[in-house]
Amino acid sequence: MSVAPKPGGQPKILMGHDASRGWQVSHDHVDMSRPARPLRPLFLDAEPQTVTIDANKTALLIVDMQNDFCTEGGWLHSRGIDITPNRKPIEPLGRAIAASRATGIPVVWVNWGVRKDLLNIAPSLQHAHNPRGNETNLGQPVPGTRSEVIAAGSWGAQVVDEINPGTGDYQITKHRFSAFWDCETDAVLRNLGVTTLLVCGVNLDQCVMTTLEDATFLGYDVILLEDCAATTSPDYCVQSVLYNVKLLFGFVARSITYLQALDAEGYAGK
């Protein structure tokens, strides 16, 4: 059997996000070997067990920290809902985001942004947001506010100013409670080489929980950063989520243990 000669010094281009996920292509050769990234172990104090993750396979996934859920004048506020709980994650998230950016851990934002014609929104989902038919529908302006009920491109669909996405972050528009239905979240994460998700955002018992569950079903390792997530629902909803995440779906930690792990790796930020 003849052996093909190894490729010479021809120029190559990368097809993929980086060498660990892509092909190196030249005129007459395709290198599919995908060299592995170096291991960057981070030890996290979590429940129900401590965990070690690889920083080079981890992303910070932030769900729905947007004006309609977290800012006065947004949709929830217009309905008389106290948004104070949904603002509590802003400060710890700010530190986690800064640390992630500084250490090369991807920050991925997934936010509602519905089509105004609602052609990809089923009646059941419309009913969930307007159960009696007497409130403003998805994608429509709420009189006297800046909200257009999570319409794509609207102020209400934008991330709150205090932690707005940076130019190096990844932004994904979602159309369901879960970030893994009818949008590109799974493809983006896989092309980034991500296997572990640090999940944050609002509302904990709704979009955060369904996103976390679907991530688990798709094979991701999932850690909920408890102080970086919140809900306007009653506290028993929070306790139910924490119980079920620890029992069935993954792990629960606090952002301080994430920052401590990065400090141990040499990150100097606070």
mmCIF file of C-alpha atoms in Angstrom:
data_model
loop_
_atom_site.group_PDB
_atom_site.id
_atom_site.type_symbol
_atom_site.label_atom_id
_atom_site.label_comp_id
_atom_site.label_asym_id
_atom_site.label_seq_id
_atom_site.Cartn_x
_atom_site.Cartn_y
_atom_site.Cartn_z
ATOM 1 C CA MET A 1 0.000 0.000 0.000
ATOM 2 C CA SER A 2 1.409 3.358 -0.963
ATOM 3 C CA VAL A 3 1.531 6.116 1.622
ATOM 4 C CA ALA A 4 0.430 9.607 0.624
ATOM 5 C CA PRO A 5 3.082 12.253 1.117
ATOM 6 C CA LYS A 6 2.579 14.652 3.965
ATOM 7 C CA PRO A 7 1.552 18.161 2.949
ATOM 8 C CA GLY A 8 4.319 20.649 2.452
ATOM 9 C CA GLY A 9 4.576 24.298 3.314
ATOM 10 C CA GLN A 10 1.522 25.478 1.405
ATOM 11 C CA PRO A 11 -0.465 28.328 2.962
ATOM 12 C CA LYS A 12 -3.502 27.204 4.938
ATOM 13 C CA ILE A 13 -6.690 28.908 5.916
ATOM 14 C CA LEU A 14 -8.775 28.099 8.972
ATOM 15 C CA MET A 15 -12.358 26.982 8.422
ATOM 16 C CA GLY A 16 -13.941 27.108 11.855
ATOM 17 C CA HIS A 17 -13.887 29.208 15.004
ATOM 18 C CA ASP A 18 -10.400 28.088 16.001
ATOM 19 C CA ALA A 19 -7.970 25.266 15.301
ATOM 20 C CA SER A 20 -9.523 23.019 17.966
ATOM 21 C CA ARG A 21 -12.898 23.141 16.191
ATOM 22 C CA GLY A 22 -12.025 23.660 12.546
ATOM 23 C CA TRP A 23 -10.190 22.495 9.486
ATOM 24 C CA GLN A 24 -6.870 23.796 8.154
ATOM 25 C CA VAL A 25 -7.304 23.921 4.367
ATOM 26 C CA SER A 26 -4.705 24.379 1.642
ATOM 27 C CA HIS A 27 -4.858 23.887 -2.129
ATOM 28 C CA ASP A 28 -4.449 20.104 -2.007
ATOM 29 C CA HIS A 29 -4.869 19.138 1.662
ATOM 30 C CA VAL A 30 -7.410 19.346 4.472
ATOM 31 C CA ASP A 31 -6.153 18.908 8.030
ATOM 32 C CA MET A 32 -9.063 17.706 10.209
ATOM 33 C CA SER A 33 -6.945 16.786 13.232
ATOM 34 C CA ARG A 34 -8.302 19.612 15.416
ATOM 35 C CA PRO A 35 -5.539 19.925 18.040
ATOM 36 C CA ALA A 36 -6.985 19.986 21.553
ATOM 37 C CA ARG A 37 -6.914 23.132 23.615
ATOM 38 C CA PRO A 38 -4.774 22.966 26.756
ATOM 39 C CA LEU A 39 -6.618 21.957 29.933
ATOM 40 C CA ARG A 40 -7.492 24.864 32.271
ATOM 41 C CA PRO A 41 -9.012 23.226 35.371
ATOM 42 C CA LEU A 42 -11.157 25.374 37.663
ATOM 43 C CA PHE A 43 -12.312 23.999 41.030
ATOM 44 C CA LEU A 44 -15.757 25.212 42.125
ATOM 45 C CA ASP A 45 -17.366 24.815 45.530
ATOM 46 C CA ALA A 46 -20.846 23.702 44.478
ATOM 47 C CA GLU A 47 -23.806 21.590 45.543
ATOM 48 C CA PRO A 48 -24.535 18.710 45.749
ATOM 49 C CA GLN A 49 -20.821 18.103 45.085
ATOM 50 C CA THR A 50 -17.756 20.171 44.357
ATOM 51 C CA VAL A 51 -16.791 20.166 40.694
ATOM 52 C CA THR A 52 -13.800 20.739 38.453
ATOM 53 C CA ILE A 53 -14.453 22.265 35.040
ATOM 54 C CA ASP A 54 -12.247 23.173 32.090
ATOM 55 C CA ALA A 55 -12.177 26.940 31.498
ATOM 56 C CA ASN A 56 -11.346 26.297 27.851
ATOM 57 C CA LYS A 57 -14.648 24.440 27.404
ATOM 58 C CA THR A 58 -16.839 26.742 29.505
ATOM 59 C CA ALA A 59 -19.164 29.633 28.700
ATOM 60 C CA LEU A 60 -21.117 32.088 30.830
ATOM 61 C CA LEU A 61 -24.694 31.829 29.510
ATOM 62 C CA ILE A 62 -26.899 34.797 30.476
ATOM 63 C CA VAL A 63 -30.649 34.533 29.933
ATOM 64 C CA ASP A 64 -33.063 37.463 29.497
ATOM 65 C CA MET A 65 -31.363 40.201 31.510
ATOM 66 C CA GLN A 66 -33.289 42.703 29.409
ATOM 67 C CA ASN A 67 -35.282 45.863 29.978
ATOM 68 C CA ASP A 68 -38.733 44.327 29.697
ATOM 69 C CA PHE A 69 -37.959 42.111 32.711
ATOM 70 C CA CYS A 70 -35.496 44.171 34.741
ATOM 71 C CA THR A 71 -36.065 47.911 34.175
ATOM 72 C CA GLU A 72 -38.715 50.420 35.202
ATOM 73 C CA GLY A 73 -40.899 51.190 32.206
ATOM 74 C CA GLY A 74 -40.467 47.677 30.882
ATOM 75 C CA TRP A 75 -43.190 45.119 30.335
ATOM 76 C CA LEU A 76 -43.194 43.462 33.769
ATOM 77 C CA HIS A 77 -43.087 46.835 35.523
ATOM 78 C CA SER A 78 -46.026 48.021 33.405
ATOM 79 C CA ARG A 79 -48.058 45.079 34.705
ATOM 80 C CA GLY A 80 -47.491 46.127 38.317
ATOM 81 C CA ILE A 81 -44.908 43.411 38.987
ATOM 82 C CA ASP A 82 -42.104 44.239 41.424
ATOM 83 C CA ILE A 83 -38.915 43.929 39.347
ATOM 84 C CA THR A 84 -36.593 44.437 42.340
ATOM 85 C CA PRO A 85 -35.703 40.727 42.533
ATOM 86 C CA ASN A 86 -34.729 40.661 38.851
ATOM 87 C CA ARG A 87 -32.262 43.492 39.399
ATOM 88 C CA LYS A 88 -30.372 41.723 42.190
ATOM 89 C CA PRO A 89 -28.210 39.645 39.794
ATOM 90 C CA ILE A 90 -26.886 42.768 38.040
ATOM 91 C CA GLU A 91 -24.023 43.433 40.469
ATOM 92 C CA PRO A 92 -22.657 39.867 40.794
ATOM 93 C CA LEU A 93 -23.186 39.340 37.072
ATOM 94 C CA GLY A 94 -21.100 42.409 36.357
ATOM 95 C CA ARG A 95 -18.160 40.878 38.219
ATOM 96 C CA ALA A 96 -18.619 37.460 36.620
ATOM 97 C CA ILE A 97 -18.829 39.013 33.147
ATOM 98 C CA ALA A 98 -15.673 41.093 33.659
ATOM 99 C CA ALA A 99 -13.758 38.065 34.926
ATOM 100 C CA SER A 100 -14.957 35.899 32.050
ATOM 101 C CA ARG A 101 -13.947 38.461 29.446
ATOM 102 C CA ALA A 102 -10.554 38.971 31.070
ATOM 103 C CA THR A 103 -9.781 35.247 31.035
ATOM 104 C CA GLY A 104 -11.091 34.350 27.592
ATOM 105 C CA ILE A 105 -14.250 32.569 28.726
ATOM 106 C CA PRO A 106 -17.058 33.273 26.234
ATOM 107 C CA VAL A 107 -19.984 35.381 27.427
ATOM 108 C CA VAL A 108 -23.150 34.328 25.599
ATOM 109 C CA TRP A 109 -26.366 36.361 25.874
ATOM 110 C CA VAL A 110 -29.722 34.858 24.943
ATOM 111 C CA ASN A 111 -32.663 37.251 24.941
ATOM 112 C CA TRP A 112 -36.263 37.296 23.800
ATOM 113 C CA GLY A 113 -36.818 39.106 20.518
ATOM 114 C CA VAL A 114 -40.111 38.028 18.956
ATOM 115 C CA ARG A 115 -41.237 38.731 15.415
ATOM 116 C CA LYS A 116 -43.920 41.409 15.386
ATOM 117 C CA ASP A 117 -46.061 39.238 13.118
ATOM 118 C CA LEU A 118 -45.661 36.325 15.583
ATOM 119 C CA LEU A 119 -45.488 33.836 12.730
ATOM 120 C CA ASN A 120 -43.168 31.547 14.690
ATOM 121 C CA ILE A 121 -45.085 31.876 17.971
ATOM 122 C CA ALA A 122 -47.759 29.258 18.670
ATOM 123 C CA PRO A 123 -51.117 30.181 20.265
ATOM 124 C CA SER A 124 -50.117 28.377 23.466
ATOM 125 C CA LEU A 125 -47.106 30.663 23.871
ATOM 126 C CA GLN A 126 -49.163 33.759 23.154
ATOM 127 C CA HIS A 127 -51.686 32.594 25.742
ATOM 128 C CA ALA A 128 -48.921 32.143 28.323
ATOM 129 C CA HIS A 129 -48.125 35.860 28.006
ATOM 130 C CA ASN A 130 -51.724 37.078 27.687
ATOM 131 C CA PRO A 131 -53.833 34.407 29.417
ATOM 132 C CA ARG A 132 -57.149 36.277 29.409
ATOM 133 C CA GLY A 133 -56.771 38.179 26.184
ATOM 134 C CA ASN A 134 -57.080 41.560 27.881
ATOM 135 C CA GLU A 135 -53.398 42.549 27.998
ATOM 136 C CA THR A 136 -50.999 43.843 25.373
ATOM 137 C CA ASN A 137 -49.918 41.031 23.071
ATOM 138 C CA LEU A 138 -46.347 39.972 22.366
ATOM 139 C CA GLY A 139 -44.580 42.334 19.985
ATOM 140 C CA GLN A 140 -47.039 45.187 20.587
ATOM 141 C CA PRO A 141 -46.409 48.612 22.203
ATOM 142 C CA VAL A 142 -47.571 48.987 25.801
ATOM 143 C CA PRO A 143 -49.314 52.382 26.100
ATOM 144 C CA GLY A 144 -47.424 54.886 28.238
ATOM 145 C CA THR A 145 -44.178 52.872 28.305
ATOM 146 C CA ARG A 146 -41.096 52.184 26.190
ATOM 147 C CA SER A 147 -42.009 48.519 25.965
ATOM 148 C CA GLU A 148 -43.074 46.650 22.845
ATOM 149 C CA VAL A 149 -43.338 43.366 24.769
ATOM 150 C CA ILE A 150 -40.017 41.729 23.910
ATOM 151 C CA ALA A 151 -40.233 42.618 20.205
ATOM 152 C CA ALA A 152 -37.013 42.060 18.251
ATOM 153 C CA GLY A 153 -34.995 45.266 18.012
ATOM 154 C CA SER A 154 -37.037 47.094 20.633
ATOM 155 C CA TRP A 155 -35.804 48.790 23.803
ATOM 156 C CA GLY A 156 -37.489 46.121 25.920
ATOM 157 C CA ALA A 157 -35.501 43.381 24.202
ATOM 158 C CA GLN A 158 -32.171 45.078 24.933
ATOM 159 C CA VAL A 159 -29.926 44.025 27.804
ATOM 160 C CA VAL A 160 -29.995 46.375 30.787
ATOM 161 C CA ASP A 161 -27.449 49.172 30.540
ATOM 162 C CA GLU A 162 -25.412 48.144 33.588
ATOM 163 C CA ILE A 163 -24.248 44.871 32.011
ATOM 164 C CA ASN A 164 -24.777 45.434 28.306
ATOM 165 C CA PRO A 165 -22.967 43.011 25.977
ATOM 166 C CA GLY A 166 -19.473 43.913 24.844
ATOM 167 C CA THR A 167 -18.165 43.713 21.320
ATOM 168 C CA GLY A 168 -16.443 40.415 22.034
ATOM 169 C CA ASP A 169 -19.529 38.712 23.467
ATOM 170 C CA TYR A 170 -21.985 36.535 21.573
ATOM 171 C CA GLN A 171 -25.635 37.598 21.273
ATOM 172 C CA ILE A 172 -28.479 35.244 20.387
ATOM 173 C CA THR A 173 -32.153 36.076 19.933
ATOM 174 C CA LYS A 174 -34.546 33.435 21.232
ATOM 175 C CA HIS A 175 -38.230 32.850 20.586
ATOM 176 C CA ARG A 176 -39.209 30.431 23.351
ATOM 177 C CA PHE A 177 -38.773 30.177 27.100
ATOM 178 C CA SER A 178 -35.869 27.815 26.411
ATOM 179 C CA ALA A 179 -32.858 29.179 24.562
ATOM 180 C CA PHE A 180 -32.441 25.872 22.725
ATOM 181 C CA TRP A 181 -35.613 25.942 20.604
ATOM 182 C CA ASP A 182 -36.020 27.685 17.236
ATOM 183 C CA CYS A 183 -32.672 29.494 17.441
ATOM 184 C CA GLU A 184 -28.951 28.887 17.014
ATOM 185 C CA THR A 185 -27.797 28.546 20.644
ATOM 186 C CA ASP A 186 -26.699 24.917 20.405
ATOM 187 C CA ALA A 187 -24.811 25.466 17.135
ATOM 188 C CA VAL A 188 -23.017 28.547 18.486
ATOM 189 C CA LEU A 189 -21.941 26.798 21.683
ATOM 190 C CA ARG A 190 -20.719 23.705 19.857
ATOM 191 C CA ASN A 191 -18.713 25.783 17.393
ATOM 192 C CA LEU A 192 -17.148 27.593 20.354
ATOM 193 C CA GLY A 193 -16.122 24.205 21.758
ATOM 194 C CA VAL A 194 -18.263 24.645 24.869
ATOM 195 C CA THR A 195 -19.306 21.645 26.962
ATOM 196 C CA THR A 196 -19.908 23.373 30.323
ATOM 197 C CA LEU A 197 -22.408 26.170 30.934
ATOM 198 C CA LEU A 198 -22.503 28.583 33.858
ATOM 199 C CA VAL A 199 -26.165 29.570 33.650
ATOM 200 C CA CYS A 200 -27.473 32.935 34.879
ATOM 201 C CA GLY A 201 -30.358 35.341 34.327
ATOM 202 C CA VAL A 202 -34.127 35.701 34.751
ATOM 203 C CA ASN A 203 -36.708 34.462 35.347
ATOM 204 C CA LEU A 204 -35.139 31.596 37.242
ATOM 205 C CA ASP A 205 -38.205 29.351 37.282
ATOM 206 C CA GLN A 206 -39.168 30.020 33.673
ATOM 207 C CA CYS A 207 -36.647 30.831 30.913
ATOM 208 C CA VAL A 208 -33.567 30.046 33.004
ATOM 209 C CA MET A 209 -34.913 26.691 34.162
ATOM 210 C CA THR A 210 -36.175 25.552 30.765
ATOM 211 C CA THR A 211 -32.888 26.598 29.171
ATOM 212 C CA LEU A 212 -30.935 24.730 31.842
ATOM 213 C CA GLU A 213 -33.038 21.595 31.437
ATOM 214 C CA ASP A 214 -32.680 21.556 27.660
ATOM 215 C CA ALA A 215 -28.939 22.117 27.969
ATOM 216 C CA THR A 216 -28.761 19.032 30.174
ATOM 217 C CA PHE A 217 -30.841 16.993 27.725
ATOM 218 C CA LEU A 218 -28.409 18.007 24.954
ATOM 219 C CA GLY A 219 -25.446 16.751 26.968
ATOM 220 C CA TYR A 220 -24.001 19.972 28.368
ATOM 221 C CA ASP A 221 -22.560 20.083 31.879
ATOM 222 C CA VAL A 222 -24.659 22.677 33.714
ATOM 223 C CA ILE A 223 -23.914 24.824 36.764
ATOM 224 C CA LEU A 224 -26.433 27.397 37.961
ATOM 225 C CA LEU A 225 -24.827 30.503 39.477
ATOM 226 C CA GLU A 226 -27.461 31.076 42.144
ATOM 227 C CA ASP A 227 -26.738 34.725 42.983
ATOM 228 C CA CYS A 228 -26.614 35.589 39.261
ATOM 229 C CA ALA A 229 -30.172 34.354 38.703
ATOM 230 C CA ALA A 230 -33.531 35.567 40.008
ATOM 231 C CA THR A 231 -37.279 35.611 39.496
ATOM 232 C CA THR A 232 -40.276 37.759 40.328
ATOM 233 C CA SER A 233 -42.166 34.598 41.286
ATOM 234 C CA PRO A 234 -42.723 33.592 44.936
ATOM 235 C CA ASP A 235 -39.793 32.168 46.891
ATOM 236 C CA TYR A 236 -41.175 28.629 46.792
ATOM 237 C CA CYS A 237 -40.518 28.712 43.019
ATOM 238 C CA VAL A 238 -36.867 29.526 43.704
ATOM 239 C CA GLN A 239 -36.576 26.683 46.214
ATOM 240 C CA SER A 240 -38.168 24.254 43.777
ATOM 241 C CA VAL A 241 -35.688 25.171 41.047
ATOM 242 C CA LEU A 242 -32.688 24.849 43.355
ATOM 243 C CA TYR A 243 -33.948 21.504 44.628
ATOM 244 C CA ASN A 244 -34.499 20.088 41.150
ATOM 245 C CA VAL A 245 -31.245 21.388 39.687
ATOM 246 C CA LYS A 246 -29.267 19.712 42.472
ATOM 247 C CA LEU A 247 -31.367 16.551 42.303
ATOM 248 C CA LEU A 248 -31.631 16.026 38.544
ATOM 249 C CA PHE A 249 -30.020 18.542 36.223
ATOM 250 C CA GLY A 250 -26.632 19.727 37.458
ATOM 251 C CA PHE A 251 -25.032 21.789 40.171
ATOM 252 C CA VAL A 252 -25.590 25.023 42.048
ATOM 253 C CA ALA A 253 -22.783 27.424 42.941
ATOM 254 C CA ARG A 254 -22.342 31.109 43.700
ATOM 255 C CA SER A 255 -20.394 33.560 41.599
ATOM 256 C CA ILE A 256 -17.777 34.088 44.316
ATOM 257 C CA THR A 257 -16.543 30.519 43.919
ATOM 258 C CA TYR A 258 -16.199 31.136 40.168
ATOM 259 C CA LEU A 259 -14.170 34.302 40.806
ATOM 260 C CA GLN A 260 -12.053 32.473 43.385
ATOM 261 C CA ALA A 261 -11.341 29.708 40.895
ATOM 262 C CA LEU A 262 -10.209 32.251 38.305
ATOM 263 C CA ASP A 263 -8.078 34.002 40.941
ATOM 264 C CA ALA A 264 -6.426 30.676 41.713
ATOM 265 C CA GLU A 265 -5.625 30.382 38.014
ATOM 266 C CA GLY A 266 -3.978 33.804 38.093
ATOM 267 C CA TYR A 267 -6.814 36.222 37.310
ATOM 268 C CA ALA A 268 -6.082 39.466 39.213
ATOM 269 C CA GLY A 269 -9.467 41.169 38.844
ATOM 270 C CA LYS A 270 -11.929 41.722 41.673
#
